[in-house]
Amino acid sequence: MSTVNVQIELHELLNGSNAQVQLSVPQLVEKVLVREEGQLTSTGAVSVATGKYTGRSPKDKFTVKEASTANKIDWGAVNQPISEEHFDKLYTKVLEYLKEKEEIFVFKGFAGADHSYRLPIQVVNEYAWHNLFAHQLFIRPTQDDLAKHDAQFTIVSAPTFKADPILDGTNSETFIIVSFEKRIVLIGGTEYAGEMKKSIFSIMNYLLPEQDILSMHCSANVGEEGDVALFFGLSGTGKTTLSADPNRKLIGDDEHGWSDNGVFNIEGGCYAKCVNLSREKEPQIFDAITFGSVLENVVIDENTRIADYNDVSLTENTRAAYPINAIDNIVLPSVAGHPNTIVFLTADAFGVLPPISKLSKEQAMYHFLSGYTSKLAGTERGVTSPQATFSTCFGSPFLPLDASRYAEMLGEKIDKHNAQVFLVNTGWTGGEYGVGKRMNLAYTRAMVQAALNGELNNAETMKDDIFGLEIPLHVPGVPDEVLTPEKTWADKEAYKAKALELAGKFKENFKKFTNVSEETVKLGGPLA
């Protein structure tokens, strides 16, 4: 099927009598309630359950293997290929399926807050609540924008359509398929709304580097002097906690581009985890969940309609989707200058990485590619050793291109804009998990604040002889002995053994990067 035919079929769907286009938030909330897709909570948010899938389904994600992209995509477990023939047949079946529905819902908007680089998108949904999600997560158009809107990518989402793996070339009934040539994202068999958000992020991770823009899975904020900070980190490292600063304005919480103009948010909303959420711990998120927000898989009291964020009976991956302007302390539009400070967050349960260290450009590229944190075993009786986790560029599931492309761009931009890069360990100190203790949050905040203020740029440091990291000898508000991991361990030999073990895991993981320069490996990685 040609791209022209794909667009003709889509045009017929979008102009059908059942298409509800660009409904407002109140209209969509009404639709959700009338269609019994969800219920209203005590704060006015819509509460929904996503059924079988309460998170992404990476084994069901595919990219169409097409002539123009075949040699650009980093094919493998993340970017699984599917044929054009399978895509075309499945696409036609899904569109015919949606044409028979009483209603479908269409949102037109953008990805990318910088007008120079924004991507016009449209989202076609079987469910009203999915369209509400899209309205809150992507960038909403003005009336002038809407008049000139010409979608360059379209998401077509039909959760109740089930694929036949034998006929359709999928791995299961579920599918998330991106065609870069036909500019379509086709989703079916899953009600988890996050697939839409991350599909657009994957697309931007393909398109932006082609324009010499680094796409990044990170949060970003800006200080009163216009100084910009980026925070990279996997789940549990403290990215949300540390980037939420009352003295700094939020640019965005998850996805950004770094262009010649500076940093811009890719999204128009936030998709926050809300397990154990409380106003005391995270007031900005708690108070943002108001009318028009979407709560996924959060248990609601039948009578009071109050959300119980501590109840994880449906999933621990409970989520809240809301527009970024539901938070007070933000920058609008979500753009700012070039980063002064970049922070890589890791929760090292081995207890051997310094609580803060200053990285050279090569070390920044190495640790960016590594994307290290650790998870606790804890699932088997008596097992307390941590498990090393590596997620390339802190976002491996969303990278269509070879990882070295993103790392090289990061290195170039660090050089060009003289950004200072720090590795911050929010994990364990004084021993590994089960022996040591979690890093004091007040100390971590003091270290991050010192980094953001520029106090560590020219600070006196010592080189760690295993990881090669430059450790500041003094940080305001932090005891000196805390800064050097070895000094916090009672058993120095145990420290050295554990540090060498983790260094070995870094090296073993790095073997998969075949396109990285020898200089990055030699100057960026562990010494021992």
PDB file of C-alpha atoms in Angstrom, residues 219-453:
ATOM      1  CA  SER A 219      13.645  16.295  33.525  1.00  0.00           C
ATOM      2  CA  ALA A 220      14.728  19.929  33.281  1.00  0.00           C
ATOM      3  CA  ASN A 221      14.394  23.096  35.324  1.00  0.00           C
ATOM      4  CA  VAL A 222      15.697  26.645  35.269  1.00  0.00           C
ATOM      5  CA  GLY A 223      16.900  29.000  38.014  1.00  0.00           C
ATOM      6  CA  GLU A 224      16.203  32.687  38.557  1.00  0.00           C
ATOM      7  CA  GLU A 225      19.363  33.622  36.642  1.00  0.00           C
ATOM      8  CA  GLY A 226      18.308  31.564  33.633  1.00  0.00           C
ATOM      9  CA  ASP A 227      20.679  28.710  34.492  1.00  0.00           C
ATOM     10  CA  VAL A 228      19.335  25.404  33.157  1.00  0.00           C
ATOM     11  CA  ALA A 229      19.762  21.965  34.723  1.00  0.00           C
ATOM     12  CA  LEU A 230      19.025  18.514  33.305  1.00  0.00           C
ATOM     13  CA  PHE A 231      18.325  15.469  35.473  1.00  0.00           C
ATOM     14  CA  PHE A 232      18.757  11.979  34.027  1.00  0.00           C
ATOM     15  CA  GLY A 233      17.867   8.908  36.050  1.00  0.00           C
ATOM     16  CA  LEU A 234      15.965   5.651  35.997  1.00  0.00           C
ATOM     17  CA  SER A 235      13.053   4.790  38.263  1.00  0.00           C
ATOM     18  CA  GLY A 236      13.851   5.047  41.967  1.00  0.00           C
ATOM     19  CA  THR A 237      16.882   7.327  41.604  1.00  0.00           C
ATOM     20  CA  GLY A 238      15.120  10.484  42.800  1.00  0.00           C
ATOM     21  CA  LYS A 239      14.733  12.322  39.478  1.00  0.00           C
ATOM     22  CA  THR A 240      11.275  13.703  40.277  1.00  0.00           C
ATOM     23  CA  THR A 241      12.156  14.547  43.878  1.00  0.00           C
ATOM     24  CA  LEU A 242      15.393  16.354  43.081  1.00  0.00           C
ATOM     25  CA  SER A 243      14.198  18.231  39.996  1.00  0.00           C
ATOM     26  CA  ALA A 244      11.156  19.596  41.880  1.00  0.00           C
ATOM     27  CA  ASP A 245      12.741  22.657  43.450  1.00  0.00           C
ATOM     28  CA  PRO A 246      10.708  25.586  44.846  1.00  0.00           C
ATOM     29  CA  ASN A 247      13.518  27.959  43.814  1.00  0.00           C
ATOM     30  CA  ARG A 248      13.628  26.749  40.219  1.00  0.00           C
ATOM     31  CA  LYS A 249      10.952  26.593  37.524  1.00  0.00           C
ATOM     32  CA  LEU A 250      10.082  23.308  35.845  1.00  0.00           C
ATOM     33  CA  ILE A 251      10.660  23.107  32.085  1.00  0.00           C
ATOM     34  CA  GLY A 252       9.424  19.518  31.900  1.00  0.00           C
ATOM     35  CA  ASP A 253       9.522  16.266  33.814  1.00  0.00           C
ATOM     36  CA  ASP A 254      10.406  13.574  31.274  1.00  0.00           C
ATOM     37  CA  GLU A 255      11.254  14.310  27.622  1.00  0.00           C
ATOM     38  CA  HIS A 256      13.352  17.118  26.134  1.00  0.00           C
ATOM     39  CA  GLY A 257      15.230  18.260  23.065  1.00  0.00           C
ATOM     40  CA  TRP A 258      18.500  20.215  23.083  1.00  0.00           C
ATOM     41  CA  SER A 259      18.859  22.349  19.958  1.00  0.00           C
ATOM     42  CA  ASP A 260      21.018  25.303  18.940  1.00  0.00           C
ATOM     43  CA  ASN A 261      18.369  27.462  20.662  1.00  0.00           C
ATOM     44  CA  GLY A 262      18.582  25.619  23.987  1.00  0.00           C
ATOM     45  CA  VAL A 263      16.354  23.106  25.752  1.00  0.00           C
ATOM     46  CA  PHE A 264      12.663  22.515  25.049  1.00  0.00           C
ATOM     47  CA  ASN A 265      10.038  20.186  26.469  1.00  0.00           C
ATOM     48  CA  ILE A 266       8.691  17.644  24.000  1.00  0.00           C
ATOM     49  CA  GLU A 267       5.387  17.314  25.867  1.00  0.00           C
ATOM     50  CA  GLY A 268       2.594  19.501  27.158  1.00  0.00           C
ATOM     51  CA  GLY A 269       1.848  17.495  30.263  1.00  0.00           C
ATOM     52  CA  CYS A 270       3.134  15.150  32.941  1.00  0.00           C
ATOM     53  CA  TYR A 271       2.639  11.419  33.427  1.00  0.00           C
ATOM     54  CA  ALA A 272       3.556  11.014  37.060  1.00  0.00           C
ATOM     55  CA  LYS A 273       3.862   7.870  39.112  1.00  0.00           C
ATOM     56  CA  CYS A 274       1.494   8.157  42.042  1.00  0.00           C
ATOM     57  CA  VAL A 275       2.186   5.078  44.165  1.00  0.00           C
ATOM     58  CA  ASN A 276       2.183   6.235  47.818  1.00  0.00           C
ATOM     59  CA  LEU A 277       1.591   9.790  46.649  1.00  0.00           C
ATOM     60  CA  SER A 278       0.910  12.329  49.402  1.00  0.00           C
ATOM     61  CA  ARG A 279       0.621  16.088  49.620  1.00  0.00           C
ATOM     62  CA  GLU A 280       3.376  16.112  52.270  1.00  0.00           C
ATOM     63  CA  LYS A 281       5.962  14.376  50.055  1.00  0.00           C
ATOM     64  CA  GLU A 282       5.030  15.645  46.588  1.00  0.00           C
ATOM     65  CA  PRO A 283       2.649  18.599  46.888  1.00  0.00           C
ATOM     66  CA  GLN A 284       2.992  19.739  43.261  1.00  0.00           C
ATOM     67  CA  ILE A 285       1.883  16.386  41.838  1.00  0.00           C
ATOM     68  CA  PHE A 286      -0.788  15.831  44.480  1.00  0.00           C
ATOM     69  CA  ASP A 287      -2.420  19.206  43.874  1.00  0.00           C
ATOM     70  CA  ALA A 288      -2.188  18.889  40.080  1.00  0.00           C
ATOM     71  CA  ILE A 289      -4.642  15.978  39.993  1.00  0.00           C
ATOM     72  CA  THR A 290      -7.807  18.012  39.465  1.00  0.00           C
ATOM     73  CA  PHE A 291     -10.644  18.203  36.932  1.00  0.00           C
ATOM     74  CA  GLY A 292      -9.608  16.743  33.580  1.00  0.00           C
ATOM     75  CA  SER A 293      -6.653  14.772  34.936  1.00  0.00           C
ATOM     76  CA  VAL A 294      -6.550  11.036  34.282  1.00  0.00           C
ATOM     77  CA  LEU A 295      -5.768   8.506  37.019  1.00  0.00           C
ATOM     78  CA  GLU A 296      -4.723   5.076  35.764  1.00  0.00           C
ATOM     79  CA  ASN A 297      -5.277   1.986  37.909  1.00  0.00           C
ATOM     80  CA  VAL A 298      -5.653   3.950  41.151  1.00  0.00           C
ATOM     81  CA  VAL A 299      -8.146   2.391  43.569  1.00  0.00           C
ATOM     82  CA  ILE A 300     -11.011   4.755  44.425  1.00  0.00           C
ATOM     83  CA  ASP A 301     -13.304   4.556  47.460  1.00  0.00           C
ATOM     84  CA  GLU A 302     -16.769   3.559  46.211  1.00  0.00           C
ATOM     85  CA  ASN A 303     -18.603   6.080  48.371  1.00  0.00           C
ATOM     86  CA  THR A 304     -16.308   9.075  48.823  1.00  0.00           C
ATOM     87  CA  ARG A 305     -14.550   8.724  45.453  1.00  0.00           C
ATOM     88  CA  ILE A 306     -11.280   9.566  47.225  1.00  0.00           C
ATOM     89  CA  ALA A 307      -8.174   8.052  45.627  1.00  0.00           C
ATOM     90  CA  ASP A 308      -6.156   5.627  47.734  1.00  0.00           C
ATOM     91  CA  TYR A 309      -2.632   6.067  46.437  1.00  0.00           C
ATOM     92  CA  ASN A 310      -1.282   3.449  48.849  1.00  0.00           C
ATOM     93  CA  ASP A 311      -3.434   0.680  47.367  1.00  0.00           C
ATOM     94  CA  VAL A 312      -1.410  -1.162  44.715  1.00  0.00           C
ATOM     95  CA  SER A 313      -3.818  -4.057  44.255  1.00  0.00           C
ATOM     96  CA  LEU A 314      -4.179  -3.281  40.536  1.00  0.00           C
ATOM     97  CA  THR A 315      -0.507  -2.427  39.933  1.00  0.00           C
ATOM     98  CA  GLU A 316       2.397  -0.553  41.466  1.00  0.00           C
ATOM     99  CA  ASN A 317       2.575   1.393  38.213  1.00  0.00           C
ATOM    100  CA  THR A 318      -0.292   3.727  39.091  1.00  0.00           C
ATOM    101  CA  ARG A 319      -0.170   6.930  37.058  1.00  0.00           C
ATOM    102  CA  ALA A 320      -1.600  10.430  36.839  1.00  0.00           C
ATOM    103  CA  ALA A 321      -1.764  12.400  33.590  1.00  0.00           C
ATOM    104  CA  TYR A 322      -2.285  16.158  33.760  1.00  0.00           C
ATOM    105  CA  PRO A 323      -1.324  19.273  31.748  1.00  0.00           C
ATOM    106  CA  ILE A 324       1.918  20.928  32.753  1.00  0.00           C
ATOM    107  CA  ASN A 325       0.096  24.165  33.590  1.00  0.00           C
ATOM    108  CA  ALA A 326      -1.592  22.314  36.469  1.00  0.00           C
ATOM    109  CA  ILE A 327       1.717  22.989  38.242  1.00  0.00           C
ATOM    110  CA  ASP A 328       2.366  26.549  39.393  1.00  0.00           C
ATOM    111  CA  ASN A 329       6.150  26.787  39.280  1.00  0.00           C
ATOM    112  CA  ILE A 330       6.739  26.269  35.534  1.00  0.00           C
ATOM    113  CA  VAL A 331       8.135  27.984  32.461  1.00  0.00           C
ATOM    114  CA  LEU A 332       5.628  28.643  29.680  1.00  0.00           C
ATOM    115  CA  PRO A 333       6.258  28.055  26.882  1.00  0.00           C
ATOM    116  CA  SER A 334       8.431  25.147  28.040  1.00  0.00           C
ATOM    117  CA  VAL A 335      11.699  26.393  26.555  1.00  0.00           C
ATOM    118  CA  ALA A 336      14.924  27.699  28.089  1.00  0.00           C
ATOM    119  CA  GLY A 337      18.604  28.245  27.310  1.00  0.00           C
ATOM    120  CA  HIS A 338      21.503  25.814  27.121  1.00  0.00           C
ATOM    121  CA  PRO A 339      22.177  23.596  30.165  1.00  0.00           C
ATOM    122  CA  ASN A 340      24.767  24.815  32.638  1.00  0.00           C
ATOM    123  CA  THR A 341      24.566  21.662  34.735  1.00  0.00           C
ATOM    124  CA  ILE A 342      23.777  18.046  33.884  1.00  0.00           C
ATOM    125  CA  VAL A 343      23.081  15.546  36.658  1.00  0.00           C
ATOM    126  CA  PHE A 344      23.129  11.770  36.174  1.00  0.00           C
ATOM    127  CA  LEU A 345      21.285  10.106  39.052  1.00  0.00           C
ATOM    128  CA  THR A 346      21.962   6.535  40.124  1.00  0.00           C
ATOM    129  CA  ALA A 347      20.788   4.547  43.129  1.00  0.00           C
ATOM    130  CA  ASP A 348      23.839   2.341  43.656  1.00  0.00           C
ATOM    131  CA  ALA A 349      22.830  -0.473  45.991  1.00  0.00           C
ATOM    132  CA  PHE A 350      26.417  -1.802  45.881  1.00  0.00           C
ATOM    133  CA  GLY A 351      27.303   1.234  48.011  1.00  0.00           C
ATOM    134  CA  VAL A 352      30.567   1.982  46.184  1.00  0.00           C
ATOM    135  CA  LEU A 353      29.909   4.960  43.881  1.00  0.00           C
ATOM    136  CA  PRO A 354      30.624   8.402  45.346  1.00  0.00           C
ATOM    137  CA  PRO A 355      27.599  10.435  46.470  1.00  0.00           C
ATOM    138  CA  ILE A 356      28.735  13.060  43.953  1.00  0.00           C
ATOM    139  CA  SER A 357      31.533  13.163  41.401  1.00  0.00           C
ATOM    140  CA  LYS A 358      32.496  15.478  38.566  1.00  0.00           C
ATOM    141  CA  LEU A 359      32.657  13.934  35.099  1.00  0.00           C
ATOM    142  CA  SER A 360      34.857  14.751  32.128  1.00  0.00           C
ATOM    143  CA  LYS A 361      33.243  14.795  28.685  1.00  0.00           C
ATOM    144  CA  GLU A 362      34.373  11.208  28.043  1.00  0.00           C
ATOM    145  CA  GLN A 363      33.094  10.047  31.426  1.00  0.00           C
ATOM    146  CA  ALA A 364      29.792  11.796  30.735  1.00  0.00           C
ATOM    147  CA  MET A 365      29.455   9.941  27.438  1.00  0.00           C
ATOM    148  CA  TYR A 366      30.425   6.646  29.094  1.00  0.00           C
ATOM    149  CA  HIS A 367      27.947   6.982  31.954  1.00  0.00           C
ATOM    150  CA  PHE A 368      25.249   8.298  29.601  1.00  0.00           C
ATOM    151  CA  LEU A 369      25.629   5.201  27.442  1.00  0.00           C
ATOM    152  CA  SER A 370      25.730   2.973  30.540  1.00  0.00           C
ATOM    153  CA  GLY A 371      22.590   4.426  32.165  1.00  0.00           C
ATOM    154  CA  TYR A 372      23.364   2.587  35.389  1.00  0.00           C
ATOM    155  CA  THR A 373      21.323   2.069  38.501  1.00  0.00           C
ATOM    156  CA  SER A 374      20.669  -0.999  40.631  1.00  0.00           C
ATOM    157  CA  LYS A 375      17.615  -2.857  41.775  1.00  0.00           C
ATOM    158  CA  LEU A 376      17.242  -4.891  44.902  1.00  0.00           C
ATOM    159  CA  ALA A 377      16.755  -8.633  44.528  1.00  0.00           C
ATOM    160  CA  GLY A 378      14.573  -9.113  47.585  1.00  0.00           C
ATOM    161  CA  THR A 379      12.180 -11.428  45.765  1.00  0.00           C
ATOM    162  CA  GLU A 380      13.831 -14.607  47.018  1.00  0.00           C
ATOM    163  CA  ARG A 381      14.277 -15.443  50.670  1.00  0.00           C
ATOM    164  CA  GLY A 382      17.791 -14.637  51.887  1.00  0.00           C
ATOM    165  CA  VAL A 383      18.850 -12.846  48.689  1.00  0.00           C
ATOM    166  CA  THR A 384      20.060  -9.342  49.528  1.00  0.00           C
ATOM    167  CA  SER A 385      22.685  -8.662  46.838  1.00  0.00           C
ATOM    168  CA  PRO A 386      21.805  -5.832  44.458  1.00  0.00           C
ATOM    169  CA  GLN A 387      21.290  -6.370  40.741  1.00  0.00           C
ATOM    170  CA  ALA A 388      23.016  -3.982  38.331  1.00  0.00           C
ATOM    171  CA  THR A 389      20.645  -2.435  35.795  1.00  0.00           C
ATOM    172  CA  PHE A 390      21.803  -0.647  32.645  1.00  0.00           C
ATOM    173  CA  SER A 391      19.442   1.332  30.392  1.00  0.00           C
ATOM    174  CA  THR A 392      21.288   2.940  27.478  1.00  0.00           C
ATOM    175  CA  CYS A 393      21.077   6.762  27.549  1.00  0.00           C
ATOM    176  CA  PHE A 394      18.669   6.350  30.488  1.00  0.00           C
ATOM    177  CA  GLY A 395      15.976   5.378  27.977  1.00  0.00           C
ATOM    178  CA  SER A 396      16.930   2.300  25.937  1.00  0.00           C
ATOM    179  CA  PRO A 397      13.338   1.215  25.082  1.00  0.00           C
ATOM    180  CA  PHE A 398      12.809   4.427  23.086  1.00  0.00           C
ATOM    181  CA  LEU A 399      15.951   4.719  20.944  1.00  0.00           C
ATOM    182  CA  PRO A 400      15.477   3.921  17.234  1.00  0.00           C
ATOM    183  CA  LEU A 401      19.045   4.914  16.281  1.00  0.00           C
ATOM    184  CA  ASP A 402      22.396   3.485  17.338  1.00  0.00           C
ATOM    185  CA  ALA A 403      23.132   4.608  20.893  1.00  0.00           C
ATOM    186  CA  SER A 404      26.512   6.070  19.949  1.00  0.00           C
ATOM    187  CA  ARG A 405      24.694   8.728  17.896  1.00  0.00           C
ATOM    188  CA  TYR A 406      23.065  10.176  21.017  1.00  0.00           C
ATOM    189  CA  ALA A 407      26.259   9.932  23.100  1.00  0.00           C
ATOM    190  CA  GLU A 408      28.354  11.719  20.465  1.00  0.00           C
ATOM    191  CA  MET A 409      25.794  14.522  20.284  1.00  0.00           C
ATOM    192  CA  LEU A 410      25.867  14.854  24.070  1.00  0.00           C
ATOM    193  CA  GLY A 411      29.664  15.091  24.045  1.00  0.00           C
ATOM    194  CA  GLU A 412      29.609  17.750  21.327  1.00  0.00           C
ATOM    195  CA  LYS A 413      27.043  19.854  23.177  1.00  0.00           C
ATOM    196  CA  ILE A 414      28.891  19.551  26.505  1.00  0.00           C
ATOM    197  CA  ASP A 415      32.008  20.879  24.768  1.00  0.00           C
ATOM    198  CA  LYS A 416      30.230  23.620  22.850  1.00  0.00           C
ATOM    199  CA  HIS A 417      28.268  25.001  25.804  1.00  0.00           C
ATOM    200  CA  ASN A 418      30.733  24.176  28.604  1.00  0.00           C
ATOM    201  CA  ALA A 419      28.134  22.225  30.592  1.00  0.00           C
ATOM    202  CA  GLN A 420      29.272  20.777  33.913  1.00  0.00           C
ATOM    203  CA  VAL A 421      28.321  17.129  34.414  1.00  0.00           C
ATOM    204  CA  PHE A 422      27.927  15.335  37.745  1.00  0.00           C
ATOM    205  CA  LEU A 423      27.192  11.749  38.738  1.00  0.00           C
ATOM    206  CA  VAL A 424      25.071  11.682  41.900  1.00  0.00           C
ATOM    207  CA  ASN A 425      24.556   8.455  43.861  1.00  0.00           C
ATOM    208  CA  THR A 426      21.294   8.512  45.796  1.00  0.00           C
ATOM    209  CA  GLY A 427      21.729   4.854  46.783  1.00  0.00           C
ATOM    210  CA  TRP A 428      23.691   3.223  49.583  1.00  0.00           C
ATOM    211  CA  THR A 429      26.668   4.294  51.668  1.00  0.00           C
ATOM    212  CA  GLY A 430      28.786   2.494  54.273  1.00  0.00           C
ATOM    213  CA  GLY A 431      28.121  -0.892  52.681  1.00  0.00           C
ATOM    214  CA  GLU A 432      25.910  -2.525  50.106  1.00  0.00           C
ATOM    215  CA  TYR A 433      22.164  -2.935  50.554  1.00  0.00           C
ATOM    216  CA  GLY A 434      21.534  -4.939  53.720  1.00  0.00           C
ATOM    217  CA  VAL A 435      24.751  -3.688  55.351  1.00  0.00           C
ATOM    218  CA  GLY A 436      24.975   0.040  54.696  1.00  0.00           C
ATOM    219  CA  LYS A 437      22.226   2.643  54.714  1.00  0.00           C
ATOM    220  CA  ARG A 438      20.477   4.817  52.137  1.00  0.00           C
ATOM    221  CA  MET A 439      22.148   8.122  51.390  1.00  0.00           C
ATOM    222  CA  ASN A 440      20.827  10.965  53.533  1.00  0.00           C
ATOM    223  CA  LEU A 441      18.410  12.953  51.306  1.00  0.00           C
ATOM    224  CA  ALA A 442      19.410  16.235  52.964  1.00  0.00           C
ATOM    225  CA  TYR A 443      23.041  15.576  51.989  1.00  0.00           C
ATOM    226  CA  THR A 444      22.018  14.716  48.432  1.00  0.00           C
ATOM    227  CA  ARG A 445      19.998  17.923  48.153  1.00  0.00           C
ATOM    228  CA  ALA A 446      22.987  19.920  49.446  1.00  0.00           C
ATOM    229  CA  MET A 447      25.289  18.293  46.884  1.00  0.00           C
ATOM    230  CA  VAL A 448      22.895  18.904  43.998  1.00  0.00           C
ATOM    231  CA  GLN A 449      22.407  22.507  45.147  1.00  0.00           C
ATOM    232  CA  ALA A 450      26.163  23.043  45.233  1.00  0.00           C
ATOM    233  CA  ALA A 451      26.448  21.632  41.718  1.00  0.00           C
ATOM    234  CA  LEU A 452      23.635  23.867  40.424  1.00  0.00           C
ATOM    235  CA  ASN A 453      25.132  26.949  42.093  1.00  0.00           C
TER     236      ASN A 453
END
